[in-house]
PDB file of C-alpha atoms in Angstrom:
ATOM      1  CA  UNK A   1     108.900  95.459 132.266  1.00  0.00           C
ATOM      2  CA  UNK A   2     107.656  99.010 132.569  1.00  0.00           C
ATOM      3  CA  UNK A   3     105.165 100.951 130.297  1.00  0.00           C
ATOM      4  CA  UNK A   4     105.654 104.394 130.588  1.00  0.00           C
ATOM      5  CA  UNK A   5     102.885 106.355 128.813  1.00  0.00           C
ATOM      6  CA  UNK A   6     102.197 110.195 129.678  1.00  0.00           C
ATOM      7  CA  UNK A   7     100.158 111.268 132.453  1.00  0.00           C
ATOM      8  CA  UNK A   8      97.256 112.140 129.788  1.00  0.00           C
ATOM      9  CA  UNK A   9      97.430 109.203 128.117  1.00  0.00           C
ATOM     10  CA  UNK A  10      97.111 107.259 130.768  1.00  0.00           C
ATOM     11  CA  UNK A  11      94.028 109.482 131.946  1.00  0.00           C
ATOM     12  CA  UNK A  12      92.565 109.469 128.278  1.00  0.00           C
ATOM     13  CA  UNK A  13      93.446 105.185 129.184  1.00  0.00           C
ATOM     14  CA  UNK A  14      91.810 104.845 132.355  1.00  0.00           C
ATOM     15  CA  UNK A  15      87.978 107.228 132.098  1.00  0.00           C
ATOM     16  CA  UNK A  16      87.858 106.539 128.080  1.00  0.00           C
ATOM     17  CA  UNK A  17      89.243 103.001 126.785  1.00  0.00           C
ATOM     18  CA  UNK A  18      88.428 100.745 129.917  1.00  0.00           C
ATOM     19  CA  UNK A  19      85.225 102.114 130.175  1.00  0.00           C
ATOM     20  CA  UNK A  20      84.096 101.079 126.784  1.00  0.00           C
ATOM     21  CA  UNK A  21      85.964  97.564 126.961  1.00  0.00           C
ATOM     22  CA  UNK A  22      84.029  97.119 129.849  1.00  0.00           C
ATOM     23  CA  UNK A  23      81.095  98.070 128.750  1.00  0.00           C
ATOM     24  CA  UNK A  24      81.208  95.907 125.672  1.00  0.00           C
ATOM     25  CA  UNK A  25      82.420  92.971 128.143  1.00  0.00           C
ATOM     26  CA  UNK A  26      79.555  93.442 130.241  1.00  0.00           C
ATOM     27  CA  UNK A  27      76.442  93.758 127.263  1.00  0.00           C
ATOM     28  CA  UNK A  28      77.897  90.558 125.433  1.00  0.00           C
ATOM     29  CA  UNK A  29      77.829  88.743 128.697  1.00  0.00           C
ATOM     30  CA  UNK A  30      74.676  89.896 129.332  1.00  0.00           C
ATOM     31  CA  UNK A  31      73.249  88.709 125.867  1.00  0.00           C
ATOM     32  CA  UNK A  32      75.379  85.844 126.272  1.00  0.00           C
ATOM     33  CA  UNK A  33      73.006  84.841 129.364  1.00  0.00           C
ATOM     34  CA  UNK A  34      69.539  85.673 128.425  1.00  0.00           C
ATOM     35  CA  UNK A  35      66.842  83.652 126.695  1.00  0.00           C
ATOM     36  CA  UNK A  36      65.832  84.618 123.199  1.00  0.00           C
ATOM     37  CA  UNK A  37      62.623  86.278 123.086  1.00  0.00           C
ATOM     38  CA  UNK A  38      60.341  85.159 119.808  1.00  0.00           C
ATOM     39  CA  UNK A  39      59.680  88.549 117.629  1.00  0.00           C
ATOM     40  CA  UNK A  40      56.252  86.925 117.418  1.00  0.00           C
ATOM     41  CA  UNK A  41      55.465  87.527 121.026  1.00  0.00           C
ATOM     42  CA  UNK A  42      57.278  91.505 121.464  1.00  0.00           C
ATOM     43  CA  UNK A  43      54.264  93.686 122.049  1.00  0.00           C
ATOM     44  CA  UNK A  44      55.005  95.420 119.198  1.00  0.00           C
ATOM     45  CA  UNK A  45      54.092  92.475 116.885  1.00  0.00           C
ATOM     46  CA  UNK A  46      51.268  91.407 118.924  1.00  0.00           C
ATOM     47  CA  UNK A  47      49.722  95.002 118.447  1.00  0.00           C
ATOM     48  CA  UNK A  48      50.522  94.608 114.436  1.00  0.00           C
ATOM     49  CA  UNK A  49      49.252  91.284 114.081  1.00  0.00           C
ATOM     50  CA  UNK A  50      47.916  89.670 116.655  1.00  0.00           C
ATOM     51  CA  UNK A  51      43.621  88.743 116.805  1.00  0.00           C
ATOM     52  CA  UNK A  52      41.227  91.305 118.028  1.00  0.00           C
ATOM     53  CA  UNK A  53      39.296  90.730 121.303  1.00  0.00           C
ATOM     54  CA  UNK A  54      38.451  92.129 124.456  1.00  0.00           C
ATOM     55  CA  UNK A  55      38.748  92.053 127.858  1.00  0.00           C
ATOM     56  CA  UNK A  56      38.699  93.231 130.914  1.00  0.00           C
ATOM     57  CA  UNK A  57      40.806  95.133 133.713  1.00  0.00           C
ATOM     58  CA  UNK A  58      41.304  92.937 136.488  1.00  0.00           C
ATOM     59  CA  UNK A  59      44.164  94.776 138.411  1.00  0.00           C
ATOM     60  CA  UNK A  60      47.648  96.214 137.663  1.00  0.00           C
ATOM     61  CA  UNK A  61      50.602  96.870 138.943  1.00  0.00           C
ATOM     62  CA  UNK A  62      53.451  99.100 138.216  1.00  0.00           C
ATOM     63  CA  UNK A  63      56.983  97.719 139.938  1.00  0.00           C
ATOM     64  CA  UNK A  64      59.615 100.578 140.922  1.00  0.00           C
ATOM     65  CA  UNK A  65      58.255 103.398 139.258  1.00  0.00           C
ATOM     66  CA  UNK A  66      59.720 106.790 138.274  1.00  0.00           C
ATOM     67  CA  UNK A  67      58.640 110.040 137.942  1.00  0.00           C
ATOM     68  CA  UNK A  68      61.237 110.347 135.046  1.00  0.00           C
ATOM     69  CA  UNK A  69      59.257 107.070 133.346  1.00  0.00           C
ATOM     70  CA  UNK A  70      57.279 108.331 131.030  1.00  0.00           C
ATOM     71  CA  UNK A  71      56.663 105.315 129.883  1.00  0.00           C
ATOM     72  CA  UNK A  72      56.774 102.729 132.750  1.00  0.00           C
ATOM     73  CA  UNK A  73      56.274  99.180 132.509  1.00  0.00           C
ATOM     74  CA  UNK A  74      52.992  98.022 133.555  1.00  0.00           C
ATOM     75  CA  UNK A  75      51.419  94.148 134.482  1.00  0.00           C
ATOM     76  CA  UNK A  76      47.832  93.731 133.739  1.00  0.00           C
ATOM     77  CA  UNK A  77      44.982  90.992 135.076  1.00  0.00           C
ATOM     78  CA  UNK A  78      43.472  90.812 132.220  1.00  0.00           C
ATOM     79  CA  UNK A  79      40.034  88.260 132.205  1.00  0.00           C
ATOM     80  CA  UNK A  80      39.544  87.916 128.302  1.00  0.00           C
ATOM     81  CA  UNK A  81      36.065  87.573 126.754  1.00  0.00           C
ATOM     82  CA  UNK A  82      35.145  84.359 124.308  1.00  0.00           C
ATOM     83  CA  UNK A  83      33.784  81.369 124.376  1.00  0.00           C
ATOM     84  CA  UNK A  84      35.506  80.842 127.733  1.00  0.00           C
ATOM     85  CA  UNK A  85      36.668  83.308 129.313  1.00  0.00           C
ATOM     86  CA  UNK A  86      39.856  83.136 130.692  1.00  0.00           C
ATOM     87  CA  UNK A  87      42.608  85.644 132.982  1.00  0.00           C
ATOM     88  CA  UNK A  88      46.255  86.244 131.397  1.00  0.00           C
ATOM     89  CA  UNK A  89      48.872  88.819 132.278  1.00  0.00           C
ATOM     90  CA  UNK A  90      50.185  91.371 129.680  1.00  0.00           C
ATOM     91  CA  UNK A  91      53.055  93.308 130.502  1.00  0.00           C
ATOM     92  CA  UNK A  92      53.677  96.099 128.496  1.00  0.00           C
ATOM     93  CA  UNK A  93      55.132  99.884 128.609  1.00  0.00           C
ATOM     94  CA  UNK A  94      51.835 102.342 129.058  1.00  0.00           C
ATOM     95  CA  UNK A  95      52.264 106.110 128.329  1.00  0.00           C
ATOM     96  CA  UNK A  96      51.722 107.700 132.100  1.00  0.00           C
ATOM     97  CA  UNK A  97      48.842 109.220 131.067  1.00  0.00           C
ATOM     98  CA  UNK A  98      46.978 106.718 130.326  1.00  0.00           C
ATOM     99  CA  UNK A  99      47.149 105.136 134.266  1.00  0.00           C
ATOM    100  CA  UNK A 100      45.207 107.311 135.773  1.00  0.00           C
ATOM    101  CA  UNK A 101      42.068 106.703 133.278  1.00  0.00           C
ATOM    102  CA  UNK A 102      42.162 103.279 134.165  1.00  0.00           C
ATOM    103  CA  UNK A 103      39.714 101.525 136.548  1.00  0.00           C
ATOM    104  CA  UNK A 104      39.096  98.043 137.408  1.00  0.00           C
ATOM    105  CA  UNK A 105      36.328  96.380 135.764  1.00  0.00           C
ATOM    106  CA  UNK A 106      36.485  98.361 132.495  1.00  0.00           C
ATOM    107  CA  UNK A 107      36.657  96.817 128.753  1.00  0.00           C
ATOM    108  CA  UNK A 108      39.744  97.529 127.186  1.00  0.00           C
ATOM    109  CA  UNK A 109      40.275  96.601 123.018  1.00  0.00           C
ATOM    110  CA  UNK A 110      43.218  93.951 123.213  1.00  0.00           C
ATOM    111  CA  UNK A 111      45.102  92.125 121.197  1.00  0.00           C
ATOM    112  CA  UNK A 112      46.136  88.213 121.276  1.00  0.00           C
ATOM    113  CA  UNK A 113      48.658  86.221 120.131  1.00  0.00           C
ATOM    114  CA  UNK A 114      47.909  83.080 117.940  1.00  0.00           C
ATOM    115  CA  UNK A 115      48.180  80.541 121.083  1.00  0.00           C
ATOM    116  CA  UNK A 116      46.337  83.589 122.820  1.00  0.00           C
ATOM    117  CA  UNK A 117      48.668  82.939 125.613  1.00  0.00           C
ATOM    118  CA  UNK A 118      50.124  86.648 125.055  1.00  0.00           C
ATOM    119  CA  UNK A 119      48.623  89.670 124.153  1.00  0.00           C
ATOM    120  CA  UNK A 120      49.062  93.455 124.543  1.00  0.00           C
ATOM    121  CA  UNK A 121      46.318  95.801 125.456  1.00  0.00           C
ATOM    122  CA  UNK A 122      45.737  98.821 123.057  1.00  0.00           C
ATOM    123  CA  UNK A 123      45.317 101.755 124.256  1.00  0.00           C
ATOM    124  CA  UNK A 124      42.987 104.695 122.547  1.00  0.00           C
ATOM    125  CA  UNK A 125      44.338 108.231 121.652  1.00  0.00           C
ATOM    126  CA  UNK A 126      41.705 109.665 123.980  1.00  0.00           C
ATOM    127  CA  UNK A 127      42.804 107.734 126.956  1.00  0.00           C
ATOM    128  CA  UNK A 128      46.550 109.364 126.859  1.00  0.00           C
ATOM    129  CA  UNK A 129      47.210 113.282 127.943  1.00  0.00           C
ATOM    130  CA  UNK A 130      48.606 114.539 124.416  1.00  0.00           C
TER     131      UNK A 130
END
């Protein structure tokens, strides 16, 4: 059996419909196969809620970045202050700006998760370029 469609039909087919089934395929997949994430740990709740401490900048590192990024991803060392102080990682997206007021060995304001296993560091107004 034979379908015969017209040639823009089968064009409007072909770059428009398969692309979006595709598409849709491939994201519910991809949901399909990742972990859940607890809202309680996005940096954005941390930030909101989370407990008020500091700490300071150990190192950080800033895989594949762009000069389109203006808002790259960023993993901090951060050593946190407290009774005992302790090192975790925060990964979070930092405004460009901000990375090249940061040094090592300086006190940032951060934020911590109830566990304070997680936190997010947050950053001033004066720190960022506009």
């Amino acid at each position: 059996m034979v379908l015969a469609v017209s040639q823009s039909v089968a064009l409007l087919l072909l770059f428009v419909v398969l692309p979006l089934v595709l598409a849709y395929v491939i994201a519910r997949l991809v949901q399909w196969r990742s972990e859940p994430f607890p809202a309680e740990l996005r940096t954005s709740t941390i930030l909101r809620d989370g407990d008020s401490a500091e700490g300071e900048l150990i190192d950080w590192r800033s895989p594949a970045q762009s000069f389109l990024d203006r808002h790259p991803m960023v993993t901090f060392r951060v050593a946190v202050a407290g009774r005992e102080q302790y090192e975790i990682r925060i990964t979070q997206s930092v405004p460009r700006g901000v990375l090249r007021h940061l040094e090592r060995g300086m006190t940032v304001p951060i934020r911590l998760s109830a566990d304070r296993t997680h936190g997010a560091i947050v950053f001033h107004e004066k720190l960022t370029d506009g």
